[in-house]
PDB file of C-alpha atoms in Angstrom:
ATOM      1  CA  UNK A 174      -0.145  -0.126  -0.022  1.00  0.00           C
ATOM      2  CA  UNK A 175       0.673   3.570  -0.681  1.00  0.00           C
ATOM      3  CA  UNK A 176       1.094   5.479   2.744  1.00  0.00           C
ATOM      4  CA  UNK A 177       0.185   9.349   2.790  1.00  0.00           C
ATOM      5  CA  UNK A 178       3.412  10.549   0.988  1.00  0.00           C
ATOM      6  CA  UNK A 179       2.336   8.264  -1.997  1.00  0.00           C
ATOM      7  CA  UNK A 180       4.994   5.826  -1.135  1.00  0.00           C
ATOM      8  CA  UNK A 181       4.764   2.244  -1.270  1.00  0.00           C
ATOM      9  CA  UNK A 182       5.858   0.331   2.146  1.00  0.00           C
ATOM     10  CA  UNK A 183       9.003  -1.113   1.594  1.00  0.00           C
ATOM     11  CA  UNK A 184       9.680   0.981  -1.995  1.00  0.00           C
ATOM     12  CA  UNK A 185      12.181   4.139  -2.009  1.00  0.00           C
ATOM     13  CA  UNK A 186      10.057   7.217  -2.088  1.00  0.00           C
ATOM     14  CA  UNK A 187       8.654   8.874  -5.032  1.00  0.00           C
ATOM     15  CA  UNK A 188      10.915  11.915  -5.060  1.00  0.00           C
ATOM     16  CA  UNK A 189       9.676  15.544  -5.478  1.00  0.00           C
ATOM     17  CA  UNK A 190      10.323  17.669  -8.606  1.00  0.00           C
ATOM     18  CA  UNK A 191      12.634  20.252  -6.859  1.00  0.00           C
ATOM     19  CA  UNK A 192      15.008  19.006  -4.394  1.00  0.00           C
ATOM     20  CA  UNK A 193      14.951  15.155  -5.173  1.00  0.00           C
ATOM     21  CA  UNK A 194      14.248  14.735  -1.532  1.00  0.00           C
ATOM     22  CA  UNK A 195      11.232  12.522  -0.372  1.00  0.00           C
ATOM     23  CA  UNK A 196       8.124  14.439  -1.512  1.00  0.00           C
ATOM     24  CA  UNK A 197       5.022  15.285   0.684  1.00  0.00           C
ATOM     25  CA  UNK A 198       2.634  14.570  -2.047  1.00  0.00           C
ATOM     26  CA  UNK A 199      -0.226  14.069  -2.772  1.00  0.00           C
ATOM     27  CA  UNK A 200      -0.592  17.880  -2.843  1.00  0.00           C
ATOM     28  CA  UNK A 201      -3.598  17.967  -4.806  1.00  0.00           C
ATOM     29  CA  UNK A 202      -7.327  16.281  -4.921  1.00  0.00           C
ATOM     30  CA  UNK A 203      -5.663  14.809  -8.402  1.00  0.00           C
ATOM     31  CA  UNK A 204      -2.633  13.513  -7.241  1.00  0.00           C
ATOM     32  CA  UNK A 205      -4.546  11.954  -4.800  1.00  0.00           C
ATOM     33  CA  UNK A 206      -6.602  10.274  -7.333  1.00  0.00           C
ATOM     34  CA  UNK A 207      -3.384   9.088  -9.110  1.00  0.00           C
ATOM     35  CA  UNK A 208      -2.241   7.516  -5.460  1.00  0.00           C
ATOM     36  CA  UNK A 209      -5.730   5.875  -4.863  1.00  0.00           C
ATOM     37  CA  UNK A 210      -5.681   4.505  -8.803  1.00  0.00           C
ATOM     38  CA  UNK A 211      -2.220   2.992  -7.973  1.00  0.00           C
ATOM     39  CA  UNK A 212      -3.252   1.710  -4.730  1.00  0.00           C
ATOM     40  CA  UNK A 213      -6.223  -0.178  -5.845  1.00  0.00           C
ATOM     41  CA  UNK A 214      -4.021  -1.764  -8.533  1.00  0.00           C
ATOM     42  CA  UNK A 215      -1.172  -2.487  -6.430  1.00  0.00           C
ATOM     43  CA  UNK A 216      -3.856  -4.663  -3.887  1.00  0.00           C
ATOM     44  CA  UNK A 217      -5.593  -6.028  -6.804  1.00  0.00           C
ATOM     45  CA  UNK A 218      -2.419  -7.847  -8.215  1.00  0.00           C
ATOM     46  CA  UNK A 219      -2.392 -10.751  -5.572  1.00  0.00           C
ATOM     47  CA  UNK A 220      -6.052 -11.723  -6.787  1.00  0.00           C
ATOM     48  CA  UNK A 221      -5.636 -11.114 -10.574  1.00  0.00           C
ATOM     49  CA  UNK A 222      -2.726 -13.967 -11.421  1.00  0.00           C
ATOM     50  CA  UNK A 223       0.030 -12.385 -12.125  1.00  0.00           C
ATOM     51  CA  UNK A 224       1.692 -15.855 -12.155  1.00  0.00           C
ATOM     52  CA  UNK A 225       3.862 -15.057 -15.292  1.00  0.00           C
ATOM     53  CA  UNK A 226       5.910 -12.281 -13.791  1.00  0.00           C
ATOM     54  CA  UNK A 227       6.815 -14.483 -10.635  1.00  0.00           C
ATOM     55  CA  UNK A 228      10.265 -13.948  -9.677  1.00  0.00           C
ATOM     56  CA  UNK A 229      10.448 -10.732 -11.373  1.00  0.00           C
ATOM     57  CA  UNK A 230      11.605  -7.521 -10.082  1.00  0.00           C
ATOM     58  CA  UNK A 231       8.541  -5.847 -10.583  1.00  0.00           C
ATOM     59  CA  UNK A 232       5.267  -7.603 -10.880  1.00  0.00           C
ATOM     60  CA  UNK A 233       3.348  -4.976 -13.183  1.00  0.00           C
ATOM     61  CA  UNK A 234       3.759  -1.306 -14.504  1.00  0.00           C
ATOM     62  CA  UNK A 235       2.110   0.030 -11.494  1.00  0.00           C
ATOM     63  CA  UNK A 236       4.732  -1.693  -9.264  1.00  0.00           C
ATOM     64  CA  UNK A 237       7.373  -0.300 -11.446  1.00  0.00           C
ATOM     65  CA  UNK A 238       5.796   3.412 -11.390  1.00  0.00           C
ATOM     66  CA  UNK A 239       5.379   3.122  -7.731  1.00  0.00           C
ATOM     67  CA  UNK A 240       9.011   2.241  -7.153  1.00  0.00           C
ATOM     68  CA  UNK A 241      10.585   4.190  -9.594  1.00  0.00           C
ATOM     69  CA  UNK A 242       8.130   6.949 -10.382  1.00  0.00           C
ATOM     70  CA  UNK A 243       7.935  10.471  -9.133  1.00  0.00           C
ATOM     71  CA  UNK A 244       5.803  13.302  -9.371  1.00  0.00           C
ATOM     72  CA  UNK A 245       6.171  16.059 -11.777  1.00  0.00           C
ATOM     73  CA  UNK A 246       4.751  19.809 -11.778  1.00  0.00           C
ATOM     74  CA  UNK A 247       2.508  20.839 -14.778  1.00  0.00           C
ATOM     75  CA  UNK A 248       3.312  23.938 -16.128  1.00  0.00           C
ATOM     76  CA  UNK A 249       1.797  25.910 -19.313  1.00  0.00           C
ATOM     77  CA  UNK A 250       3.233  24.934 -22.628  1.00  0.00           C
ATOM     78  CA  UNK A 251       6.039  27.156 -23.463  1.00  0.00           C
ATOM     79  CA  UNK A 252       5.629  28.884 -26.866  1.00  0.00           C
ATOM     80  CA  UNK A 253       8.540  27.449 -28.545  1.00  0.00           C
ATOM     81  CA  UNK A 254       7.189  23.914 -27.946  1.00  0.00           C
ATOM     82  CA  UNK A 255       4.595  23.136 -30.520  1.00  0.00           C
ATOM     83  CA  UNK A 256       0.859  21.572 -29.501  1.00  0.00           C
ATOM     84  CA  UNK A 257       0.485  18.181 -31.226  1.00  0.00           C
ATOM     85  CA  UNK A 258      -2.777  15.954 -31.590  1.00  0.00           C
ATOM     86  CA  UNK A 259      -4.627  14.500 -28.775  1.00  0.00           C
ATOM     87  CA  UNK A 260      -4.356  10.642 -28.271  1.00  0.00           C
ATOM     88  CA  UNK A 261      -0.962  10.545 -29.654  1.00  0.00           C
ATOM     89  CA  UNK A 262       0.975  11.281 -26.196  1.00  0.00           C
ATOM     90  CA  UNK A 263       3.834   8.669 -26.776  1.00  0.00           C
ATOM     91  CA  UNK A 264       4.897   9.718 -30.516  1.00  0.00           C
ATOM     92  CA  UNK A 265       4.043  13.430 -29.526  1.00  0.00           C
ATOM     93  CA  UNK A 266       6.288  13.347 -26.414  1.00  0.00           C
ATOM     94  CA  UNK A 267       9.414  11.610 -28.371  1.00  0.00           C
ATOM     95  CA  UNK A 268       8.803  13.979 -31.120  1.00  0.00           C
ATOM     96  CA  UNK A 269       9.287  17.180 -28.695  1.00  0.00           C
ATOM     97  CA  UNK A 270      12.047  15.484 -27.163  1.00  0.00           C
ATOM     98  CA  UNK A 271      13.575  14.804 -30.511  1.00  0.00           C
ATOM     99  CA  UNK A 272      12.870  18.809 -31.169  1.00  0.00           C
ATOM    100  CA  UNK A 273      14.218  20.205 -28.223  1.00  0.00           C
ATOM    101  CA  UNK A 274      17.099  18.027 -26.591  1.00  0.00           C
ATOM    102  CA  UNK A 275      16.928  19.641 -22.971  1.00  0.00           C
ATOM    103  CA  UNK A 276      13.855  17.808 -22.393  1.00  0.00           C
ATOM    104  CA  UNK A 277      13.436  14.231 -21.047  1.00  0.00           C
ATOM    105  CA  UNK A 278      11.133  11.610 -22.741  1.00  0.00           C
ATOM    106  CA  UNK A 279       8.603  10.695 -19.467  1.00  0.00           C
ATOM    107  CA  UNK A 280       6.069   8.079 -19.136  1.00  0.00           C
ATOM    108  CA  UNK A 281       4.097   7.175 -16.539  1.00  0.00           C
ATOM    109  CA  UNK A 282       0.014   7.927 -15.074  1.00  0.00           C
ATOM    110  CA  UNK A 283      -1.344  11.656 -15.407  1.00  0.00           C
ATOM    111  CA  UNK A 284      -4.953  12.766 -14.863  1.00  0.00           C
ATOM    112  CA  UNK A 285      -6.456  15.730 -17.154  1.00  0.00           C
ATOM    113  CA  UNK A 286      -7.326  18.911 -15.665  1.00  0.00           C
ATOM    114  CA  UNK A 287     -11.152  18.311 -14.533  1.00  0.00           C
ATOM    115  CA  UNK A 288     -10.857  14.350 -15.038  1.00  0.00           C
ATOM    116  CA  UNK A 289     -11.553  11.749 -12.197  1.00  0.00           C
ATOM    117  CA  UNK A 290      -9.761   9.257 -14.244  1.00  0.00           C
ATOM    118  CA  UNK A 291      -6.067   8.551 -14.434  1.00  0.00           C
ATOM    119  CA  UNK A 292      -4.648   7.318 -17.859  1.00  0.00           C
ATOM    120  CA  UNK A 293      -0.978   6.110 -18.933  1.00  0.00           C
ATOM    121  CA  UNK A 294       0.442   9.127 -20.858  1.00  0.00           C
ATOM    122  CA  UNK A 295       3.725  10.339 -21.829  1.00  0.00           C
ATOM    123  CA  UNK A 296       4.895  14.090 -21.638  1.00  0.00           C
ATOM    124  CA  UNK A 297       8.349  15.684 -21.555  1.00  0.00           C
ATOM    125  CA  UNK A 298      10.330  16.996 -18.357  1.00  0.00           C
ATOM    126  CA  UNK A 299      12.823  19.739 -18.072  1.00  0.00           C
ATOM    127  CA  UNK A 300      15.635  19.633 -15.798  1.00  0.00           C
ATOM    128  CA  UNK A 301      13.390  21.268 -12.777  1.00  0.00           C
ATOM    129  CA  UNK A 302      11.091  18.371 -12.837  1.00  0.00           C
ATOM    130  CA  UNK A 303       8.545  20.520 -14.528  1.00  0.00           C
ATOM    131  CA  UNK A 304       5.905  18.963 -17.267  1.00  0.00           C
ATOM    132  CA  UNK A 305       6.136  19.945 -21.085  1.00  0.00           C
ATOM    133  CA  UNK A 306       2.953  18.271 -22.299  1.00  0.00           C
ATOM    134  CA  UNK A 307       2.521  18.806 -26.076  1.00  0.00           C
ATOM    135  CA  UNK A 308      -0.547  16.810 -25.813  1.00  0.00           C
ATOM    136  CA  UNK A 309      -2.641  18.416 -23.563  1.00  0.00           C
ATOM    137  CA  UNK A 310      -1.793  22.088 -24.063  1.00  0.00           C
ATOM    138  CA  UNK A 311      -4.754  23.279 -23.508  1.00  0.00           C
ATOM    139  CA  UNK A 312      -6.896  20.750 -21.368  1.00  0.00           C
ATOM    140  CA  UNK A 313      -3.445  20.285 -19.272  1.00  0.00           C
ATOM    141  CA  UNK A 314      -2.662  17.983 -16.806  1.00  0.00           C
ATOM    142  CA  UNK A 315      -3.632  18.337 -13.063  1.00  0.00           C
ATOM    143  CA  UNK A 316      -1.333  15.586 -11.950  1.00  0.00           C
ATOM    144  CA  UNK A 317       1.751  13.438 -13.438  1.00  0.00           C
ATOM    145  CA  UNK A 318       3.658  10.796 -11.717  1.00  0.00           C
ATOM    146  CA  UNK A 319       6.025   8.888 -14.095  1.00  0.00           C
ATOM    147  CA  UNK A 320       9.589   8.006 -14.814  1.00  0.00           C
ATOM    148  CA  UNK A 321      11.916   9.474 -17.004  1.00  0.00           C
ATOM    149  CA  UNK A 322      13.144   6.893 -19.067  1.00  0.00           C
ATOM    150  CA  UNK A 323      16.794   6.307 -20.642  1.00  0.00           C
ATOM    151  CA  UNK A 324      17.321   7.395 -23.976  1.00  0.00           C
ATOM    152  CA  UNK A 325      17.448   4.024 -25.840  1.00  0.00           C
ATOM    153  CA  UNK A 326      13.593   3.672 -24.601  1.00  0.00           C
ATOM    154  CA  UNK A 327      11.102   5.660 -26.871  1.00  0.00           C
ATOM    155  CA  UNK A 328       8.055   4.411 -28.755  1.00  0.00           C
ATOM    156  CA  UNK A 329       8.771   2.702 -32.130  1.00  0.00           C
ATOM    157  CA  UNK A 330       6.737   3.519 -35.140  1.00  0.00           C
ATOM    158  CA  UNK A 331       4.794   2.036 -36.700  1.00  0.00           C
ATOM    159  CA  UNK A 332       2.454   1.382 -33.673  1.00  0.00           C
ATOM    160  CA  UNK A 333       4.124   4.079 -31.415  1.00  0.00           C
ATOM    161  CA  UNK A 334       3.054   2.300 -28.218  1.00  0.00           C
ATOM    162  CA  UNK A 335       4.410   3.473 -24.895  1.00  0.00           C
ATOM    163  CA  UNK A 336       7.176   1.780 -23.366  1.00  0.00           C
ATOM    164  CA  UNK A 337       5.524   1.000 -20.273  1.00  0.00           C
ATOM    165  CA  UNK A 338       2.650  -0.366 -22.600  1.00  0.00           C
ATOM    166  CA  UNK A 339       4.516  -2.218 -25.194  1.00  0.00           C
ATOM    167  CA  UNK A 340       5.201  -5.877 -24.185  1.00  0.00           C
ATOM    168  CA  UNK A 341       8.694  -5.860 -25.794  1.00  0.00           C
ATOM    169  CA  UNK A 342       9.913  -2.913 -23.800  1.00  0.00           C
ATOM    170  CA  UNK A 343       7.663  -3.074 -20.761  1.00  0.00           C
ATOM    171  CA  UNK A 344       8.977  -6.803 -19.950  1.00  0.00           C
ATOM    172  CA  UNK A 345      12.482  -6.688 -19.524  1.00  0.00           C
ATOM    173  CA  UNK A 346      12.076  -3.582 -17.443  1.00  0.00           C
ATOM    174  CA  UNK A 347       9.678  -5.755 -15.292  1.00  0.00           C
ATOM    175  CA  UNK A 348      11.992  -8.345 -14.977  1.00  0.00           C
ATOM    176  CA  UNK A 349      15.266  -6.343 -14.063  1.00  0.00           C
ATOM    177  CA  UNK A 350      14.698  -2.954 -13.503  1.00  0.00           C
ATOM    178  CA  UNK A 351      15.543   0.251 -15.386  1.00  0.00           C
TER     179      UNK A 351
END
């Protein structure tokens, strides 16, 4: 289970965006929605027959994000970053990172402003932990919890599935970690 700071018992703390220390998150109702979402999925794992991942470092993407994720701070889309089409967040974030090399491709879960439903999502982050989200430039995200992925882990054409969704990229991460 996650504790009030959003940290699963026995798992390293979810890092805050500014100082690299343990976060006092969740700080907003949207962040609490993400914590509740992860807690629910983590609590269900023992009942869902995850036998295929027995012995792996992480049993699911929820374990992976709970152990390695951190909170990121949403900001308005900078004028130099082009808004891109909705429903293509993985390809959009990868393209934005290629165009702006000072940004880092990041995947995890997010809650759109005004929505009570977390979703798998990709965005970019800057060196200060701020979200640069070309997919939700006007809608905006109100909570982001994810992992800055190493440069060799990016969505691949033609499908452009998320790294944390595509079996060929997710399973090695679940087996051995980042």
